[in-house]
């Protein structure tokens, strides 16, 4: 039956995610957070919340990565299409505005969830543990 296959795959996925979380909890990973989130920081945050049922944090991170990609693309267009320089400068500027908005939204999310210490350090193990507790306690709402 089709649902048994899906149930088995779901069970395997959950086991892999919990194993990942347990491995993460054996380390002490802390990163400094600012509005200048690096690609490496985005990946680390995304990996630390990978089992969360609510996809909002991961979605925000993907949006930020896409906006950065678009910004790089528009800057390439400035050089490739000099006749449209004003249009591409406008788009590049708007992409930077969106990047700042998304970065500040991620930072505010981490603050609202009490995941940052007073020095804006994010403990990735604490984030992973919080996510694990939410999944185990079925407290995820989104």
CSV table of N, CA and C in Angstrom, one decimal:
chain,number,residue,atom,x,y,z
A,1,UNK,N,0.8,-1.2,0.0
A,1,UNK,CA,0.0,0.0,0.0
A,1,UNK,C,0.9,1.2,0.0
A,2,UNK,N,0.4,2.3,-0.7
A,2,UNK,CA,1.2,3.5,-0.8
A,2,UNK,C,1.5,4.2,0.5
A,3,UNK,N,0.6,4.2,1.4
A,3,UNK,CA,0.8,4.9,2.7
A,3,UNK,C,1.9,4.2,3.5
A,4,UNK,N,2.1,2.9,3.4
A,4,UNK,CA,3.2,2.2,4.2
A,4,UNK,C,4.5,2.7,3.7
A,5,UNK,N,4.7,2.8,2.4
A,5,UNK,CA,6.0,3.3,1.8
A,5,UNK,C,6.2,4.7,2.4
A,6,UNK,N,5.2,5.6,2.4
A,6,UNK,CA,5.4,7.0,2.8
A,6,UNK,C,5.7,7.0,4.3
A,7,UNK,N,5.1,6.1,5.1
A,7,UNK,CA,5.3,6.0,6.5
A,7,UNK,C,6.7,5.6,6.8
A,8,UNK,N,7.2,4.6,6.1
A,8,UNK,CA,8.6,4.1,6.2
A,8,UNK,C,9.6,5.2,5.9
A,9,UNK,N,9.3,5.9,4.8
A,9,UNK,CA,10.2,7.0,4.4
A,9,UNK,C,10.2,8.1,5.5
A,10,UNK,N,9.0,8.5,6.0
A,10,UNK,CA,8.9,9.5,7.0
A,10,UNK,C,9.7,9.0,8.3
A,11,UNK,N,9.6,7.8,8.6
A,11,UNK,CA,10.3,7.2,9.8
A,11,UNK,C,11.8,7.3,9.6
A,12,UNK,N,12.3,7.0,8.4
A,12,UNK,CA,13.7,7.0,8.1
A,12,UNK,C,14.2,8.5,8.2
A,13,UNK,N,13.4,9.4,7.6
A,13,UNK,CA,13.7,10.8,7.7
A,13,UNK,C,13.8,11.4,9.1
A,14,UNK,N,12.9,11.0,9.9
A,14,UNK,CA,12.9,11.4,11.3
A,14,UNK,C,14.1,10.9,12.0
A,15,UNK,N,14.4,9.6,11.8
A,15,UNK,CA,15.6,9.0,12.5
A,15,UNK,C,16.9,9.7,12.1
A,16,UNK,N,17.0,10.0,10.8
A,16,UNK,CA,18.2,10.7,10.3
A,16,UNK,C,18.3,12.1,10.9
A,17,UNK,N,17.2,12.8,11.0
A,17,UNK,CA,17.2,14.1,11.6
A,17,UNK,C,17.5,14.1,13.1
A,18,UNK,N,17.0,13.1,13.8
A,18,UNK,CA,17.3,13.0,15.3
A,18,UNK,C,18.7,12.6,15.5
A,19,UNK,N,19.3,11.8,14.6
A,19,UNK,CA,20.7,11.4,14.7
A,19,UNK,C,21.5,12.6,14.5
A,20,UNK,N,21.2,13.4,13.5
A,20,UNK,CA,21.9,14.6,13.2
A,20,UNK,C,21.9,15.6,14.4
A,21,UNK,N,20.7,15.7,15.0
A,21,UNK,CA,20.6,16.6,16.2
A,21,UNK,C,21.4,16.1,17.3
A,22,UNK,N,21.4,14.8,17.6
A,22,UNK,CA,22.2,14.3,18.7
A,22,UNK,C,23.7,14.5,18.4
A,23,UNK,N,24.1,14.3,17.2
A,23,UNK,CA,25.5,14.6,16.9
A,23,UNK,C,25.9,16.1,17.1
A,24,UNK,N,24.9,16.9,16.7
A,24,UNK,CA,25.2,18.4,16.9
A,24,UNK,C,25.3,18.8,18.3
A,25,UNK,N,24.5,18.1,19.2
A,25,UNK,CA,24.4,18.4,20.6
A,25,UNK,C,25.7,18.0,21.3
A,26,UNK,N,26.6,17.2,20.7
A,26,UNK,CA,27.8,16.8,21.3
A,26,UNK,C,28.9,17.8,21.0
A,27,UNK,N,28.6,18.9,20.2
A,27,UNK,CA,29.6,19.9,20.0
A,27,UNK,C,29.1,21.2,20.6
A,28,UNK,N,30.0,22.2,20.6
A,28,UNK,CA,29.6,23.5,21.1
A,28,UNK,C,29.9,24.5,20.0
A,29,UNK,N,28.9,24.8,19.2
A,29,UNK,CA,29.0,25.7,18.1
A,29,UNK,C,28.3,27.0,18.3
A,30,UNK,N,29.0,28.1,18.4
A,30,UNK,CA,28.4,29.4,18.6
A,30,UNK,C,28.9,30.3,17.5
A,31,UNK,N,28.0,31.1,16.9
A,31,UNK,CA,28.4,32.0,15.9
A,31,UNK,C,27.9,33.4,16.2
A,32,UNK,N,28.7,34.4,15.8
A,32,UNK,CA,28.3,35.8,16.0
A,32,UNK,C,27.4,36.2,14.9
A,33,UNK,N,26.3,36.8,15.3
A,33,UNK,CA,25.2,37.2,14.4
A,33,UNK,C,25.2,38.7,14.3
A,34,UNK,N,25.0,39.2,13.0
A,34,UNK,CA,24.8,40.6,12.8
A,34,UNK,C,24.0,40.7,11.5
A,35,UNK,N,23.7,41.9,11.1
A,35,UNK,CA,22.9,42.1,9.8
A,35,UNK,C,23.7,41.6,8.6
A,36,UNK,N,25.0,41.5,8.7
A,36,UNK,CA,25.8,41.0,7.6
A,36,UNK,C,25.9,39.5,7.7
A,37,UNK,N,24.8,38.7,7.7
A,37,UNK,CA,24.9,37.3,7.7
A,37,UNK,C,25.6,36.7,6.5
A,38,UNK,N,26.6,35.9,6.8
A,38,UNK,CA,27.4,35.3,5.7
A,38,UNK,C,26.6,34.1,5.2
A,39,UNK,N,27.0,33.6,4.0
A,39,UNK,CA,26.4,32.4,3.5
A,39,UNK,C,26.6,31.2,4.4
A,40,UNK,N,27.8,31.2,5.0
A,40,UNK,CA,28.2,30.1,5.9
A,40,UNK,C,27.3,30.1,7.1
A,41,UNK,N,27.0,31.3,7.7
A,41,UNK,CA,26.1,31.4,8.8
A,41,UNK,C,24.7,31.0,8.4
A,42,UNK,N,24.2,31.4,7.3
A,42,UNK,CA,22.9,31.0,6.8
A,42,UNK,C,22.8,29.5,6.7
A,43,UNK,N,23.8,28.8,6.2
A,43,UNK,CA,23.8,27.4,6.1
A,43,UNK,C,23.8,26.7,7.5
A,44,UNK,N,24.6,27.2,8.4
A,44,UNK,CA,24.7,26.7,9.7
A,44,UNK,C,23.3,26.8,10.5
A,45,UNK,N,22.7,28.0,10.3
A,45,UNK,CA,21.4,28.2,11.0
A,45,UNK,C,20.4,27.2,10.3
A,46,UNK,N,20.4,27.1,9.0
A,46,UNK,CA,19.4,26.3,8.3
A,46,UNK,C,19.6,24.8,8.7
A,47,UNK,N,20.9,24.4,8.8
A,47,UNK,CA,21.1,23.0,9.3
A,47,UNK,C,20.7,22.8,10.7
A,48,UNK,N,20.8,23.8,11.5
A,48,UNK,CA,20.4,23.6,12.9
A,48,UNK,C,18.9,23.5,13.1
A,49,UNK,N,18.1,24.0,12.2
A,49,UNK,CA,16.7,24.0,12.3
A,49,UNK,C,16.0,23.0,11.3
A,50,UNK,N,16.8,22.1,10.7
A,50,UNK,CA,16.3,21.3,9.6
A,50,UNK,C,15.1,20.4,10.0
A,51,UNK,N,14.9,20.0,11.3
A,51,UNK,CA,13.8,19.1,11.6
A,51,UNK,C,12.6,19.9,12.0
A,52,UNK,N,12.6,21.2,12.0
A,52,UNK,CA,11.4,21.9,12.4
A,52,UNK,C,10.3,21.8,11.4
A,53,UNK,N,9.1,21.5,11.9
A,53,UNK,CA,8.0,21.3,11.0
A,53,UNK,C,7.6,22.6,10.3
A,54,UNK,N,7.7,23.7,11.1
A,54,UNK,CA,7.4,25.0,10.5
A,54,UNK,C,8.6,25.4,9.7
A,55,UNK,N,8.4,25.8,8.4
A,55,UNK,CA,9.5,26.1,7.5
A,55,UNK,C,9.8,27.6,7.5
A,56,UNK,N,9.2,28.4,8.3
A,56,UNK,CA,9.4,29.8,8.2
A,56,UNK,C,10.9,30.3,8.3
A,57,UNK,N,11.6,29.8,9.3
A,57,UNK,CA,13.0,30.2,9.3
A,57,UNK,C,13.8,29.8,8.1
A,58,UNK,N,13.7,28.6,7.7
A,58,UNK,CA,14.4,28.1,6.5
A,58,UNK,C,13.9,28.9,5.2
A,59,UNK,N,12.7,29.2,5.2
A,59,UNK,CA,12.2,29.9,4.0
A,59,UNK,C,12.8,31.3,4.0
A,60,UNK,N,12.9,32.0,5.1
A,60,UNK,CA,13.5,33.3,5.2
A,60,UNK,C,15.0,33.2,4.7
A,61,UNK,N,15.7,32.2,5.1
A,61,UNK,CA,17.1,32.0,4.7
A,61,UNK,C,17.2,31.8,3.2
A,62,UNK,N,16.3,31.0,2.7
A,62,UNK,CA,16.3,30.7,1.2
A,62,UNK,C,16.0,32.0,0.5
A,63,UNK,N,15.0,32.8,1.0
A,63,UNK,CA,14.7,34.1,0.3
A,63,UNK,C,16.0,35.0,0.3
A,64,UNK,N,16.6,35.1,1.4
A,64,UNK,CA,17.8,35.9,1.5
A,64,UNK,C,18.9,35.5,0.6
A,65,UNK,N,19.1,34.2,0.5
A,65,UNK,CA,20.1,33.7,-0.5
A,65,UNK,C,19.7,34.0,-1.9
A,66,UNK,N,18.4,33.9,-2.2
A,66,UNK,CA,17.9,34.2,-3.6
A,66,UNK,C,18.1,35.7,-3.9
A,67,UNK,N,17.8,36.6,-2.9
A,67,UNK,CA,18.0,38.0,-3.1
A,67,UNK,C,19.4,38.4,-3.4
A,68,UNK,N,20.3,37.7,-2.6
A,68,UNK,CA,21.8,37.9,-2.8
A,68,UNK,C,22.2,37.5,-4.2
A,69,UNK,N,21.7,36.4,-4.6
A,69,UNK,CA,22.0,35.9,-6.0
A,69,UNK,C,21.5,36.9,-7.0
A,70,UNK,N,20.3,37.4,-6.8
A,70,UNK,CA,19.7,38.4,-7.7
A,70,UNK,C,20.6,39.7,-7.8
A,71,UNK,N,21.0,40.1,-6.6
A,71,UNK,CA,21.9,41.3,-6.5
A,71,UNK,C,23.2,41.1,-7.4
A,72,UNK,N,23.8,39.9,-7.2
A,72,UNK,CA,25.0,39.7,-8.0
A,72,UNK,C,24.7,39.7,-9.5
A,73,UNK,N,23.5,39.1,-9.9
A,73,UNK,CA,23.1,39.0,-11.3
A,73,UNK,C,22.9,40.4,-11.8
A,74,UNK,N,22.2,41.3,-11.1
A,74,UNK,CA,21.9,42.7,-11.6
A,74,UNK,C,23.2,43.4,-11.7
A,75,UNK,N,24.2,43.2,-10.9
A,75,UNK,CA,25.5,43.9,-11.0
A,75,UNK,C,26.3,43.4,-12.2
A,76,UNK,N,26.1,42.1,-12.6
A,76,UNK,CA,26.7,41.6,-13.8
A,76,UNK,C,26.1,42.3,-15.0
A,77,UNK,N,24.8,42.5,-14.9
A,77,UNK,CA,24.0,43.1,-16.0
A,77,UNK,C,24.5,44.6,-16.2
A,78,UNK,N,24.9,45.2,-15.2
A,78,UNK,CA,25.3,46.6,-15.3
A,78,UNK,C,26.5,46.7,-16.3
A,79,UNK,N,27.4,45.7,-16.1
A,79,UNK,CA,28.6,45.7,-17.0
A,79,UNK,C,28.3,45.1,-18.4
A,80,UNK,N,27.4,44.1,-18.4
A,80,UNK,CA,27.1,43.5,-19.7
A,80,UNK,C,26.2,44.3,-20.6
A,81,UNK,N,25.3,45.1,-20.0
A,81,UNK,CA,24.3,45.9,-20.7
A,81,UNK,C,24.4,47.3,-20.3
A,82,UNK,N,25.4,48.0,-20.8
A,82,UNK,CA,25.6,49.4,-20.4
A,82,UNK,C,24.4,50.3,-20.8
A,83,UNK,N,23.7,50.0,-21.8
A,83,UNK,CA,22.6,50.8,-22.3
A,83,UNK,C,21.5,50.8,-21.3
A,84,UNK,N,21.4,49.8,-20.4
A,84,UNK,CA,20.4,49.6,-19.4
A,84,UNK,C,20.9,49.9,-18.0
A,85,UNK,N,22.0,50.6,-17.9
A,85,UNK,CA,22.7,50.8,-16.6
A,85,UNK,C,21.7,51.4,-15.5
A,86,UNK,N,20.9,52.3,-15.8
A,86,UNK,CA,20.0,52.9,-14.8
A,86,UNK,C,19.0,51.9,-14.2
A,87,UNK,N,18.5,51.1,-15.1
A,87,UNK,CA,17.5,50.1,-14.7
A,87,UNK,C,18.2,49.1,-13.8
A,88,UNK,N,19.4,48.6,-14.1
A,88,UNK,CA,20.1,47.6,-13.3
A,88,UNK,C,20.6,48.2,-12.0
A,89,UNK,N,21.0,49.5,-12.0
A,89,UNK,CA,21.4,50.1,-10.8
A,89,UNK,C,20.2,50.2,-9.8
A,90,UNK,N,19.0,50.5,-10.4
A,90,UNK,CA,17.8,50.6,-9.6
A,90,UNK,C,17.5,49.2,-9.0
A,91,UNK,N,17.5,48.2,-9.8
A,91,UNK,CA,17.3,46.8,-9.3
A,91,UNK,C,18.3,46.3,-8.3
A,92,UNK,N,19.5,46.7,-8.5
A,92,UNK,CA,20.6,46.3,-7.6
A,92,UNK,C,20.4,47.0,-6.2
A,93,UNK,N,20.0,48.3,-6.3
A,93,UNK,CA,19.7,49.0,-5.1
A,93,UNK,C,18.5,48.4,-4.3
A,94,UNK,N,17.5,48.0,-5.0
A,94,UNK,CA,16.3,47.4,-4.4
A,94,UNK,C,16.6,46.1,-3.8
A,95,UNK,N,17.5,45.3,-4.5
A,95,UNK,CA,17.9,44.0,-4.0
A,95,UNK,C,18.7,44.2,-2.7
A,96,UNK,N,19.5,45.2,-2.6
A,96,UNK,CA,20.2,45.5,-1.3
A,96,UNK,C,19.2,45.9,-0.2
A,97,UNK,N,18.2,46.6,-0.6
A,97,UNK,CA,17.2,47.0,0.4
A,97,UNK,C,16.5,45.7,0.9
A,98,UNK,N,16.2,44.8,0.0
A,98,UNK,CA,15.5,43.6,0.4
A,98,UNK,C,16.4,42.7,1.3
A,99,UNK,N,17.7,42.7,0.9
A,99,UNK,CA,18.7,41.9,1.7
A,99,UNK,C,18.7,42.4,3.2
A,100,UNK,N,18.7,43.7,3.3
A,100,UNK,CA,18.8,44.3,4.6
A,100,UNK,C,17.5,44.0,5.4
A,101,UNK,N,16.3,44.1,4.7
A,101,UNK,CA,15.1,43.7,5.4
A,101,UNK,C,15.0,42.3,5.8
A,102,UNK,N,15.4,41.4,4.9
A,102,UNK,CA,15.4,40.0,5.3
A,102,UNK,C,16.4,39.6,6.4
A,103,UNK,N,17.6,40.2,6.3
A,103,UNK,CA,18.6,40.0,7.4
A,103,UNK,C,18.1,40.5,8.7
A,104,UNK,N,17.5,41.7,8.8
A,104,UNK,CA,17.0,42.2,10.0
A,104,UNK,C,15.8,41.4,10.5
A,105,UNK,N,15.0,40.8,9.6
A,105,UNK,CA,13.9,39.9,10.0
A,105,UNK,C,14.5,38.6,10.6
A,106,UNK,N,15.5,38.1,10.1
A,106,UNK,CA,16.1,36.9,10.6
A,106,UNK,C,16.7,37.2,12.0
A,107,UNK,N,17.4,38.3,12.1
A,107,UNK,CA,17.9,38.7,13.4
A,107,UNK,C,16.8,38.9,14.5
A,108,UNK,N,15.8,39.6,14.1
A,108,UNK,CA,14.7,39.8,15.0
A,108,UNK,C,14.0,38.5,15.4
A,109,UNK,N,13.9,37.6,14.4
A,109,UNK,CA,13.3,36.2,14.7
A,109,UNK,C,14.2,35.6,15.8
A,110,UNK,N,15.5,35.6,15.6
A,110,UNK,CA,16.4,34.9,16.6
A,110,UNK,C,16.3,35.6,18.0
A,111,UNK,N,16.1,36.9,18.0
A,111,UNK,CA,15.9,37.6,19.2
A,111,UNK,C,14.6,37.3,19.9
A,112,UNK,N,13.5,37.3,19.1
A,112,UNK,CA,12.2,36.9,19.6
A,112,UNK,C,12.1,35.5,20.2
A,113,UNK,N,12.9,34.6,19.6
A,113,UNK,CA,12.9,33.2,20.1
A,113,UNK,C,14.0,33.0,21.2
A,114,UNK,N,14.6,34.1,21.7
A,114,UNK,CA,15.6,34.1,22.8
A,114,UNK,C,16.7,33.2,22.5
A,115,UNK,N,17.2,33.2,21.2
A,115,UNK,CA,18.3,32.4,20.8
A,115,UNK,C,19.6,33.1,20.7
A,116,UNK,N,19.6,34.4,21.0
A,116,UNK,CA,20.8,35.2,21.0
A,116,UNK,C,21.2,35.6,22.4
A,117,UNK,N,22.5,35.6,22.7
A,117,UNK,CA,22.9,36.1,24.0
A,117,UNK,C,23.1,37.6,23.9
A,118,UNK,N,23.4,38.3,24.9
A,118,UNK,CA,23.5,39.8,24.9
A,118,UNK,C,24.5,40.3,23.9
A,119,UNK,N,25.5,39.4,23.5
A,119,UNK,CA,26.5,39.8,22.5
A,119,UNK,C,26.2,39.4,21.1
A,120,UNK,N,24.9,39.0,20.9
A,120,UNK,CA,24.4,38.6,19.6
A,120,UNK,C,25.1,37.3,19.1
A,121,UNK,N,25.5,36.4,20.0
A,121,UNK,CA,26.0,35.1,19.7
A,121,UNK,C,24.8,34.1,19.6
A,122,UNK,N,24.8,33.3,18.6
A,122,UNK,CA,23.8,32.3,18.4
A,122,UNK,C,24.5,31.0,18.7
A,123,UNK,N,24.0,30.3,19.7
A,123,UNK,CA,24.5,28.9,20.0
A,123,UNK,C,23.7,27.9,19.1
A,124,UNK,N,24.3,27.4,18.1
A,124,UNK,CA,23.6,26.5,17.2
A,124,UNK,C,23.2,25.2,17.8
A,125,UNK,N,23.9,24.8,18.9
A,125,UNK,CA,23.4,23.6,19.6
A,125,UNK,C,22.2,23.9,20.4
A,126,UNK,N,22.1,25.1,20.9
A,126,UNK,CA,20.8,25.5,21.6
A,126,UNK,C,19.7,25.6,20.7
A,127,UNK,N,19.9,26.1,19.5
A,127,UNK,CA,18.9,26.2,18.4
A,127,UNK,C,18.4,24.8,18.1
A,128,UNK,N,19.4,23.9,17.9
A,128,UNK,CA,19.0,22.5,17.5
A,128,UNK,C,18.3,21.8,18.6
A,129,UNK,N,18.7,22.0,19.9
A,129,UNK,CA,18.1,21.4,21.0
A,129,UNK,C,16.6,21.9,21.1
A,130,UNK,N,16.4,23.2,21.0
A,130,UNK,CA,15.1,23.8,21.0
A,130,UNK,C,14.2,23.2,20.0
A,131,UNK,N,14.7,23.1,18.8
A,131,UNK,CA,14.0,22.5,17.7
A,131,UNK,C,13.6,21.0,18.0
A,132,UNK,N,14.5,20.3,18.5
A,132,UNK,CA,14.3,18.9,18.9
A,132,UNK,C,13.2,18.8,20.0
A,133,UNK,N,13.2,19.7,21.0
A,133,UNK,CA,12.2,19.7,22.0
A,133,UNK,C,10.8,20.0,21.5
A,134,UNK,N,10.8,21.0,20.5
A,134,UNK,CA,9.5,21.3,19.9
A,134,UNK,C,8.9,20.2,19.1
A,135,UNK,N,9.8,19.5,18.4
A,135,UNK,CA,9.3,18.4,17.6
A,135,UNK,C,8.8,17.2,18.5
A,136,UNK,N,9.6,16.9,19.5
A,136,UNK,CA,9.3,15.8,20.4
A,136,UNK,C,8.0,16.2,21.2
A,137,UNK,N,7.9,17.4,21.6
A,137,UNK,CA,6.7,17.8,22.4
A,137,UNK,C,5.5,18.2,21.5
A,138,UNK,N,5.6,18.1,20.2
A,138,UNK,CA,4.6,18.4,19.3
A,138,UNK,C,4.0,19.8,19.5
A,139,UNK,N,4.9,20.8,19.7
A,139,UNK,CA,4.5,22.1,20.0
A,139,UNK,C,4.7,23.1,18.8
A,140,UNK,N,5.0,22.5,17.7
A,140,UNK,CA,5.2,23.3,16.5
A,140,UNK,C,3.9,23.7,15.9
A,141,UNK,N,3.8,25.0,15.7
A,141,UNK,CA,2.5,25.6,15.1
A,141,UNK,C,2.9,26.5,14.0
A,142,UNK,N,2.5,26.2,12.8
A,142,UNK,CA,2.8,27.1,11.7
A,142,UNK,C,1.9,26.7,10.5
